Each structure stands twice: as C-alpha cells, then as structure tokens.
Amino acid sequence: EAEVAQSPRYKITEKSQAVAFWCDPISGHATLYWYRQILGQGPELLVQFQDESVVDDSQLPKDRFSAERLKGVDSTLKIQPAELGDSAMYLCASSFRGRNNEQFFGPGTRLTVL
Amino acid sequence: KQEVTQIPAALSVPEGENLVLNCSFTDSAIYNLQWFRQDPGKGLTSLLLIQSSQREQTSGRLNASLDKSSGRSTLYIAASQPGDSATYLCAVRQDNQGGKLIFGQGTELSVKP
C-alpha cells in the first residue's frame, strides 16, 4: 500500500541551529501539506502546496521557516534558526485533489530543540 | 473562525464496552469531516471520512455520524479492545479553506483488559 514517507523520524538540535525535514507524498498526489503538532494538541497547517505552488502559508513563521517543492513531488521544510518553541511533531500529508479527497499522513518527524 | 472541540479529553473504559467519542465544530459550512487515530509518537491514520452530504460512515467496529446543522459528529466504537487504545482526532475541511484540515485536540482513549 502506498504511503507518505518522511525523514528523519527524530531530530535533536540545539537552539539557533538549522534543521530540515523531507517528505515524499503518495505517487500521483498533487497536493502536499505540512502540519505542526505540539504535544497534547491537534495538528495545525503550516503550508500547503498544489503541485509546486504554495496555496496557503498563512500560518508559516516566514522569518525562520521555509518550504519548497521544486518539482512538484517531494518537499523540504527548513527551520533556521531553531528555537525552543519549535519542539513538536512535524507531519506531512498528501491528497489526490486538495479540495475533495482524503488526506493521508506520514509517520512524522519529532523535533526536539535543546 | 472555525473551532473544533473534542470532549472528553481522556477516557478510560473496560474491554468489551461500547463507547462514543464526541466532536463539535462552530461553523456548519464544512465540506467533509475526517476521524483519525494516532498512536503515541506516531503519525495519523485515517479511520473514516464523511462528506457533508452524508449522515454516517461505517468501517468494521467503527461508525461515524455527522449532524452538520448542529455542528456535531460522533465516533462509535463497538466492543472495544485494548488495541483500540490511542488518541482519536477529528478534523473538518471547509469549503473556503482550499483543503486544509482544522483539528480538535483529540480524545485519549485507554481500554483496560
């Protein structure tokens, strides 16, 4: 069964360092989402791509976060510099058509900032 | 602004019991609603998706209902098992949100043997 792949699964970094997360969506899924989940809360959208274009990044802290999906397939989310409050689970999801179809989530990357 | 609330935040039941998890949302103009399961430290597994035109969906021992007009959904789990222990999240997609899901905070379920 096709799955969303994410790496790394776990990342520990020190404050002010740069970190990057990678996501490979299910083949053929044009829409890709990055969510952040703080412990004990539900996920919140950071950025949504339709193919290679950003369609929603209203909640992305653009002073330190960046995201790209250059060829409309896999995607990278970067944080520079990391802050203590960035410790969270970063989840990637994909769907066949952003508006109509079910979202499928990857296993997530657990980030700890020391 | 859409807000999604799940009550209770935590629930503990003995094995074999039937149970109901609740989800409410403030704006009834939703496109669909999805229920997820999340095991500790893991990603989300989709359980059921209900389109706004539907009243319920069933998968095995799970049944999800949707009452859009009252802003409520329930997830019914029949004959609960210890393996059902996890956090259950509901999420809504709105017509004008371009596809993003708005999540509740989840209900942490513990099924005791």
PDB file of C-alpha atoms in Angstrom:
ATOM      1  CA  GLU A   1       0.000   0.000   0.000  1.00  0.00           C
ATOM      2  CA  ALA A   2       1.336   3.444  -0.935  1.00  0.00           C
ATOM      3  CA  GLU A   3       2.453   5.614   1.988  1.00  0.00           C
ATOM      4  CA  VAL A   4       3.744   9.098   2.672  1.00  0.00           C
ATOM      5  CA  ALA A   5       7.434   8.926   3.569  1.00  0.00           C
ATOM      6  CA  GLN A   6       9.177  11.315   5.947  1.00  0.00           C
ATOM      7  CA  SER A   7      12.729  11.618   7.216  1.00  0.00           C
ATOM      8  CA  PRO A   8      14.292  11.825   9.638  1.00  0.00           C
ATOM      9  CA  ARG A   9      11.905  10.273  12.150  1.00  0.00           C
ATOM     10  CA  TYR A  10      13.618  12.003  15.054  1.00  0.00           C
ATOM     11  CA  LYS A  11      15.814  15.090  15.217  1.00  0.00           C
ATOM     12  CA  ILE A  12      17.526  16.657  18.224  1.00  0.00           C
ATOM     13  CA  THR A  13      19.171  20.014  17.698  1.00  0.00           C
ATOM     14  CA  GLU A  14      20.393  22.961  19.687  1.00  0.00           C
ATOM     15  CA  LYS A  15      18.807  26.364  19.691  1.00  0.00           C
ATOM     16  CA  SER A  16      19.936  28.574  16.764  1.00  0.00           C
ATOM     17  CA  GLN A  17      20.908  25.612  14.585  1.00  0.00           C
ATOM     18  CA  ALA A  18      19.342  24.875  11.195  1.00  0.00           C
ATOM     19  CA  VAL A  19      17.173  21.788  10.630  1.00  0.00           C
ATOM     20  CA  ALA A  20      15.498  20.321   7.559  1.00  0.00           C
ATOM     21  CA  PHE A  21      12.756  17.755   7.106  1.00  0.00           C
ATOM     22  CA  TRP A  22      11.918  15.804   3.975  1.00  0.00           C
ATOM     23  CA  CYS A  23       8.608  14.429   2.718  1.00  0.00           C
ATOM     24  CA  ASP A  24       7.767  12.193  -0.254  1.00  0.00           C
ATOM     25  CA  PRO A  25       3.999  12.072  -0.877  1.00  0.00           C
ATOM     26  CA  ILE A  26       1.996   9.212  -2.317  1.00  0.00           C
ATOM     27  CA  SER A  27       2.668   8.920  -6.034  1.00  0.00           C
ATOM     28  CA  GLY A  28       0.224  10.982  -8.071  1.00  0.00           C
ATOM     29  CA  HIS A  29      -0.885  13.178  -5.160  1.00  0.00           C
ATOM     30  CA  ALA A  30      -0.709  16.770  -6.369  1.00  0.00           C
ATOM     31  CA  THR A  31      -1.447  18.375  -3.001  1.00  0.00           C
ATOM     32  CA  LEU A  32       1.048  18.284  -0.153  1.00  0.00           C
ATOM     33  CA  TYR A  33       0.622  19.664   3.361  1.00  0.00           C
ATOM     34  CA  TRP A  34       2.993  20.333   6.247  1.00  0.00           C
ATOM     35  CA  TYR A  35       1.384  20.392   9.703  1.00  0.00           C
ATOM     36  CA  ARG A  36       2.911  21.061  13.120  1.00  0.00           C
ATOM     37  CA  GLN A  37       1.585  19.262  16.205  1.00  0.00           C
ATOM     38  CA  ILE A  38       2.557  20.480  19.646  1.00  0.00           C
ATOM     39  CA  LEU A  39       2.293  17.830  22.352  1.00  0.00           C
ATOM     40  CA  GLY A  40      -1.276  17.436  23.560  1.00  0.00           C
ATOM     41  CA  GLN A  41      -2.798  19.457  20.722  1.00  0.00           C
ATOM     42  CA  GLY A  42      -4.194  18.790  17.276  1.00  0.00           C
ATOM     43  CA  PRO A  43      -2.070  19.448  14.168  1.00  0.00           C
ATOM     44  CA  GLU A  44      -2.100  22.916  12.600  1.00  0.00           C
ATOM     45  CA  LEU A  45      -1.326  23.650   8.962  1.00  0.00           C
ATOM     46  CA  LEU A  46       1.972  25.374   8.223  1.00  0.00           C
ATOM     47  CA  VAL A  47       1.980  25.276   4.422  1.00  0.00           C
ATOM     48  CA  GLN A  48       0.024  23.714   1.556  1.00  0.00           C
ATOM     49  CA  PHE A  49       1.331  23.058  -1.964  1.00  0.00           C
ATOM     50  CA  GLN A  50      -0.616  22.368  -5.125  1.00  0.00           C
ATOM     51  CA  ASP A  51       1.999  20.825  -7.413  1.00  0.00           C
ATOM     52  CA  GLU A  52       4.994  23.150  -6.944  1.00  0.00           C
ATOM     53  CA  SER A  53       2.985  26.233  -5.948  1.00  0.00           C
ATOM     54  CA  VAL A  54       2.243  27.416  -2.426  1.00  0.00           C
ATOM     55  CA  VAL A  55      -1.510  27.884  -1.949  1.00  0.00           C
ATOM     56  CA  ASP A  56      -1.569  28.574   1.797  1.00  0.00           C
ATOM     57  CA  ASP A  57       1.323  29.599   4.028  1.00  0.00           C
ATOM     58  CA  SER A  58      -0.588  31.997   6.239  1.00  0.00           C
ATOM     59  CA  GLN A  59       0.489  30.223   9.446  1.00  0.00           C
ATOM     60  CA  LEU A  60       4.122  29.676   8.443  1.00  0.00           C
ATOM     61  CA  PRO A  61       6.561  31.794  10.529  1.00  0.00           C
ATOM     62  CA  LYS A  62       8.352  33.106   7.477  1.00  0.00           C
ATOM     63  CA  ASP A  63      11.149  34.782   9.389  1.00  0.00           C
ATOM     64  CA  ARG A  64      12.572  31.360  10.236  1.00  0.00           C
ATOM     65  CA  PHE A  65      10.636  28.704   8.310  1.00  0.00           C
ATOM     66  CA  SER A  66      10.815  27.956   4.603  1.00  0.00           C
ATOM     67  CA  ALA A  67       9.306  25.227   2.452  1.00  0.00           C
ATOM     68  CA  GLU A  68       9.807  24.163  -1.105  1.00  0.00           C
ATOM     69  CA  ARG A  69       8.511  21.584  -3.569  1.00  0.00           C
ATOM     70  CA  LEU A  70      10.641  22.325  -6.597  1.00  0.00           C
ATOM     71  CA  LYS A  71       9.472  19.606  -8.993  1.00  0.00           C
ATOM     72  CA  GLY A  72       6.024  19.184  -7.567  1.00  0.00           C
ATOM     73  CA  VAL A  73       6.854  15.837  -5.994  1.00  0.00           C
ATOM     74  CA  ASP A  74       8.857  15.697  -2.752  1.00  0.00           C
ATOM     75  CA  SER A  75       9.168  18.611  -0.367  1.00  0.00           C
ATOM     76  CA  THR A  76      11.564  20.053   2.196  1.00  0.00           C
ATOM     77  CA  LEU A  77      10.682  22.115   5.275  1.00  0.00           C
ATOM     78  CA  LYS A  78      13.505  24.092   6.848  1.00  0.00           C
ATOM     79  CA  ILE A  79      13.853  25.962  10.128  1.00  0.00           C
ATOM     80  CA  GLN A  80      16.692  28.432  10.608  1.00  0.00           C
ATOM     81  CA  PRO A  81      17.408  29.273  13.347  1.00  0.00           C
ATOM     82  CA  ALA A  82      15.562  26.764  15.518  1.00  0.00           C
ATOM     83  CA  GLU A  83      14.017  27.997  18.770  1.00  0.00           C
ATOM     84  CA  LEU A  84      12.956  26.108  21.891  1.00  0.00           C
ATOM     85  CA  GLY A  85       9.280  26.622  20.990  1.00  0.00           C
ATOM     86  CA  ASP A  86       9.758  24.758  17.704  1.00  0.00           C
ATOM     87  CA  SER A  87       9.884  21.425  19.551  1.00  0.00           C
ATOM     88  CA  ALA A  88       6.956  19.493  18.083  1.00  0.00           C
ATOM     89  CA  MET A  89       5.920  16.737  15.680  1.00  0.00           C
ATOM     90  CA  TYR A  90       6.089  17.821  12.037  1.00  0.00           C
ATOM     91  CA  LEU A  91       3.617  15.906   9.914  1.00  0.00           C
ATOM     92  CA  CYS A  92       3.426  15.716   6.142  1.00  0.00           C
ATOM     93  CA  ALA A  93       0.228  14.740   4.347  1.00  0.00           C
ATOM     94  CA  SER A  94      -0.856  14.394   0.745  1.00  0.00           C
ATOM     95  CA  SER A  95      -4.088  14.111  -1.192  1.00  0.00           C
ATOM     96  CA  PHE A  96      -5.026  13.400  -4.788  1.00  0.00           C
ATOM     97  CA  ARG A  97      -7.038  16.580  -5.171  1.00  0.00           C
ATOM     98  CA  GLY A  98      -6.706  19.185  -2.427  1.00  0.00           C
ATOM     99  CA  ARG A  99     -10.321  20.147  -2.254  1.00  0.00           C
ATOM    100  CA  ASN A 100     -12.183  16.881  -2.488  1.00  0.00           C
ATOM    101  CA  ASN A 101     -10.104  13.994  -1.345  1.00  0.00           C
ATOM    102  CA  GLU A 102      -8.942  12.352   1.806  1.00  0.00           C
ATOM    103  CA  GLN A 103      -5.593  13.365   3.311  1.00  0.00           C
ATOM    104  CA  PHE A 104      -3.047  10.668   4.099  1.00  0.00           C
ATOM    105  CA  PHE A 105      -0.379  11.341   6.700  1.00  0.00           C
ATOM    106  CA  GLY A 106       3.221  10.240   7.041  1.00  0.00           C
ATOM    107  CA  PRO A 107       4.824   8.979  10.283  1.00  0.00           C
ATOM    108  CA  GLY A 108       6.070  12.457  11.222  1.00  0.00           C
ATOM    109  CA  THR A 109       9.382  13.924  12.365  1.00  0.00           C
ATOM    110  CA  ARG A 110       9.738  14.507  16.094  1.00  0.00           C
ATOM    111  CA  LEU A 111      11.884  17.620  16.650  1.00  0.00           C
ATOM    112  CA  THR A 112      13.460  18.421  19.999  1.00  0.00           C
ATOM    113  CA  VAL A 113      15.259  21.752  20.371  1.00  0.00           C
ATOM    114  CA  LEU A 114      17.626  21.982  23.353  1.00  0.00           C
TER     115      LEU A 114
ATOM    116  CA  LYS B   1     -13.179  31.300  12.570  1.00  0.00           C
ATOM    117  CA  GLN B   2     -13.819  27.564  12.720  1.00  0.00           C
ATOM    118  CA  GLU B   3     -13.119  25.892  16.059  1.00  0.00           C
ATOM    119  CA  VAL B   4     -13.226  22.157  16.681  1.00  0.00           C
ATOM    120  CA  THR B   5     -13.702  20.753  20.167  1.00  0.00           C
ATOM    121  CA  GLN B   6     -13.460  17.189  21.383  1.00  0.00           C
ATOM    122  CA  ILE B   7     -14.914  16.000  24.652  1.00  0.00           C
ATOM    123  CA  PRO B   8     -13.797  14.256  26.771  1.00  0.00           C
ATOM    124  CA  ALA B   9     -10.057  14.906  26.590  1.00  0.00           C
ATOM    125  CA  ALA B  10      -9.413  11.448  28.043  1.00  0.00           C
ATOM    126  CA  LEU B  11     -11.500   8.329  28.509  1.00  0.00           C
ATOM    127  CA  SER B  12     -10.796   5.006  30.206  1.00  0.00           C
ATOM    128  CA  VAL B  13     -13.107   2.006  29.689  1.00  0.00           C
ATOM    129  CA  PRO B  14     -13.002  -1.743  30.366  1.00  0.00           C
ATOM    130  CA  GLU B  15     -12.519  -4.082  27.443  1.00  0.00           C
ATOM    131  CA  GLY B  16     -15.701  -5.020  25.610  1.00  0.00           C
ATOM    132  CA  GLU B  17     -17.557  -1.792  26.315  1.00  0.00           C
ATOM    133  CA  ASN B  18     -19.217   0.186  23.526  1.00  0.00           C
ATOM    134  CA  LEU B  19     -18.192   3.857  23.553  1.00  0.00           C
ATOM    135  CA  VAL B  20     -18.839   7.191  21.881  1.00  0.00           C
ATOM    136  CA  LEU B  21     -16.347   9.966  21.198  1.00  0.00           C
ATOM    137  CA  ASN B  22     -17.685  13.448  20.541  1.00  0.00           C
ATOM    138  CA  CYS B  23     -16.594  16.207  18.187  1.00  0.00           C
ATOM    139  CA  SER B  24     -18.222  19.607  17.762  1.00  0.00           C
ATOM    140  CA  PHE B  25     -17.492  22.449  15.368  1.00  0.00           C
ATOM    141  CA  THR B  26     -18.629  26.059  15.383  1.00  0.00           C
ATOM    142  CA  ASP B  27     -19.139  26.707  11.646  1.00  0.00           C
ATOM    143  CA  SER B  28     -21.530  24.288   9.939  1.00  0.00           C
ATOM    144  CA  ALA B  29     -20.272  25.225   6.436  1.00  0.00           C
ATOM    145  CA  ILE B  30     -17.943  22.248   6.188  1.00  0.00           C
ATOM    146  CA  TYR B  31     -17.020  20.204   3.138  1.00  0.00           C
ATOM    147  CA  ASN B  32     -16.224  16.991   4.993  1.00  0.00           C
ATOM    148  CA  LEU B  33     -15.137  15.627   8.347  1.00  0.00           C
ATOM    149  CA  GLN B  34     -12.424  13.066   8.974  1.00  0.00           C
ATOM    150  CA  TRP B  35     -11.671  10.904  12.026  1.00  0.00           C
ATOM    151  CA  PHE B  36      -8.066   9.872  12.694  1.00  0.00           C
ATOM    152  CA  ARG B  37      -6.265   7.594  15.096  1.00  0.00           C
ATOM    153  CA  GLN B  38      -2.829   8.496  16.486  1.00  0.00           C
ATOM    154  CA  ASP B  39      -0.669   6.114  18.486  1.00  0.00           C
ATOM    155  CA  PRO B  40       1.901   7.677  20.862  1.00  0.00           C
ATOM    156  CA  GLY B  41       4.750   9.321  18.944  1.00  0.00           C
ATOM    157  CA  LYS B  42       3.309   8.255  15.591  1.00  0.00           C
ATOM    158  CA  GLY B  43       1.598   9.825  12.607  1.00  0.00           C
ATOM    159  CA  LEU B  44      -2.137   9.916  11.892  1.00  0.00           C
ATOM    160  CA  THR B  45      -4.106   7.008  10.473  1.00  0.00           C
ATOM    161  CA  SER B  46      -7.334   7.918   8.702  1.00  0.00           C
ATOM    162  CA  LEU B  47     -10.306   5.967  10.046  1.00  0.00           C
ATOM    163  CA  LEU B  48     -13.380   7.433   8.367  1.00  0.00           C
ATOM    164  CA  LEU B  49     -14.248  10.371   6.129  1.00  0.00           C
ATOM    165  CA  ILE B  50     -17.792  11.725   5.956  1.00  0.00           C
ATOM    166  CA  GLN B  51     -18.799  14.117   3.180  1.00  0.00           C
ATOM    167  CA  SER B  52     -21.080  16.967   4.225  1.00  0.00           C
ATOM    168  CA  SER B  53     -23.966  15.378   2.303  1.00  0.00           C
ATOM    169  CA  GLN B  54     -23.651  12.110   4.239  1.00  0.00           C
ATOM    170  CA  ARG B  55     -25.040  11.225   7.653  1.00  0.00           C
ATOM    171  CA  GLU B  56     -22.739   8.353   8.603  1.00  0.00           C
ATOM    172  CA  GLN B  57     -19.922   6.056   7.572  1.00  0.00           C
ATOM    173  CA  THR B  58     -19.051   2.603   8.871  1.00  0.00           C
ATOM    174  CA  SER B  59     -15.863   0.574   8.882  1.00  0.00           C
ATOM    175  CA  GLY B  60     -15.777  -2.641  10.869  1.00  0.00           C
ATOM    176  CA  ARG B  61     -16.456  -1.843  14.541  1.00  0.00           C
ATOM    177  CA  LEU B  62     -16.374   1.903  13.862  1.00  0.00           C
ATOM    178  CA  ASN B  63     -19.315   4.093  12.965  1.00  0.00           C
ATOM    179  CA  ALA B  64     -19.083   7.841  12.487  1.00  0.00           C
ATOM    180  CA  SER B  65     -22.101  10.108  12.255  1.00  0.00           C
ATOM    181  CA  LEU B  66     -22.411  13.714  11.148  1.00  0.00           C
ATOM    182  CA  ASP B  67     -25.066  16.279  12.012  1.00  0.00           C
ATOM    183  CA  LYS B  68     -23.911  19.321  10.101  1.00  0.00           C
ATOM    184  CA  SER B  69     -26.744  21.580  11.188  1.00  0.00           C
ATOM    185  CA  SER B  70     -25.952  21.122  14.876  1.00  0.00           C
ATOM    186  CA  GLY B  71     -22.185  21.083  14.337  1.00  0.00           C
ATOM    187  CA  ARG B  72     -21.614  17.617  15.765  1.00  0.00           C
ATOM    188  CA  SER B  73     -20.020  14.322  14.897  1.00  0.00           C
ATOM    189  CA  THR B  74     -19.679  11.150  16.919  1.00  0.00           C
ATOM    190  CA  LEU B  75     -17.379   8.182  16.574  1.00  0.00           C
ATOM    191  CA  TYR B  76     -18.914   4.968  17.919  1.00  0.00           C
ATOM    192  CA  ILE B  77     -16.577   2.078  18.751  1.00  0.00           C
ATOM    193  CA  ALA B  78     -18.251  -1.265  19.356  1.00  0.00           C
ATOM    194  CA  ALA B  79     -16.848  -3.982  21.602  1.00  0.00           C
ATOM    195  CA  SER B  80     -13.699  -2.039  22.494  1.00  0.00           C
ATOM    196  CA  GLN B  81     -10.355  -3.860  22.670  1.00  0.00           C
ATOM    197  CA  PRO B  82      -7.021  -2.934  24.334  1.00  0.00           C
ATOM    198  CA  GLY B  83      -5.605  -2.425  20.834  1.00  0.00           C
ATOM    199  CA  ASP B  84      -8.048   0.460  20.371  1.00  0.00           C
ATOM    200  CA  SER B  85      -6.083   2.475  22.941  1.00  0.00           C
ATOM    201  CA  ALA B  86      -4.849   5.609  21.160  1.00  0.00           C
ATOM    202  CA  THR B  87      -5.697   9.280  20.660  1.00  0.00           C
ATOM    203  CA  TYR B  88      -8.627   9.926  18.343  1.00  0.00           C
ATOM    204  CA  LEU B  89      -8.729  13.202  16.422  1.00  0.00           C
ATOM    205  CA  CYS B  90     -11.500  14.709  14.364  1.00  0.00           C
ATOM    206  CA  ALA B  91     -10.854  17.308  11.678  1.00  0.00           C
ATOM    207  CA  VAL B  92     -13.050  19.376   9.370  1.00  0.00           C
ATOM    208  CA  ARG B  93     -12.403  20.734   5.917  1.00  0.00           C
ATOM    209  CA  GLN B  94     -14.253  23.903   4.969  1.00  0.00           C
ATOM    210  CA  ASP B  95     -15.478  24.992   1.551  1.00  0.00           C
ATOM    211  CA  ASN B  96     -13.388  28.137   1.516  1.00  0.00           C
ATOM    212  CA  GLN B  97     -10.187  26.801   3.074  1.00  0.00           C
ATOM    213  CA  GLY B  98      -8.691  25.234  -0.006  1.00  0.00           C
ATOM    214  CA  GLY B  99      -8.320  21.853   1.567  1.00  0.00           C
ATOM    215  CA  LYS B 100      -6.639  22.338   4.925  1.00  0.00           C
ATOM    216  CA  LEU B 101      -7.945  20.369   7.888  1.00  0.00           C
ATOM    217  CA  ILE B 102      -8.846  22.048  11.169  1.00  0.00           C
ATOM    218  CA  PHE B 103      -8.316  19.642  14.041  1.00  0.00           C
ATOM    219  CA  GLY B 104      -9.706  19.182  17.502  1.00  0.00           C
ATOM    220  CA  GLN B 105      -7.338  18.475  20.370  1.00  0.00           C
ATOM    221  CA  GLY B 106      -8.172  14.801  20.477  1.00  0.00           C
ATOM    222  CA  THR B 107      -9.578  12.270  22.925  1.00  0.00           C
ATOM    223  CA  GLU B 108      -7.065   9.934  24.540  1.00  0.00           C
ATOM    224  CA  LEU B 109      -8.708   6.519  24.867  1.00  0.00           C
ATOM    225  CA  SER B 110      -7.476   3.775  27.166  1.00  0.00           C
ATOM    226  CA  VAL B 111      -9.136   0.343  27.013  1.00  0.00           C
ATOM    227  CA  LYS B 112      -8.274  -1.784  30.040  1.00  0.00           C
ATOM    228  CA  PRO B 113      -8.070  -5.592  29.730  1.00  0.00           C
TER     229      PRO B 113
END
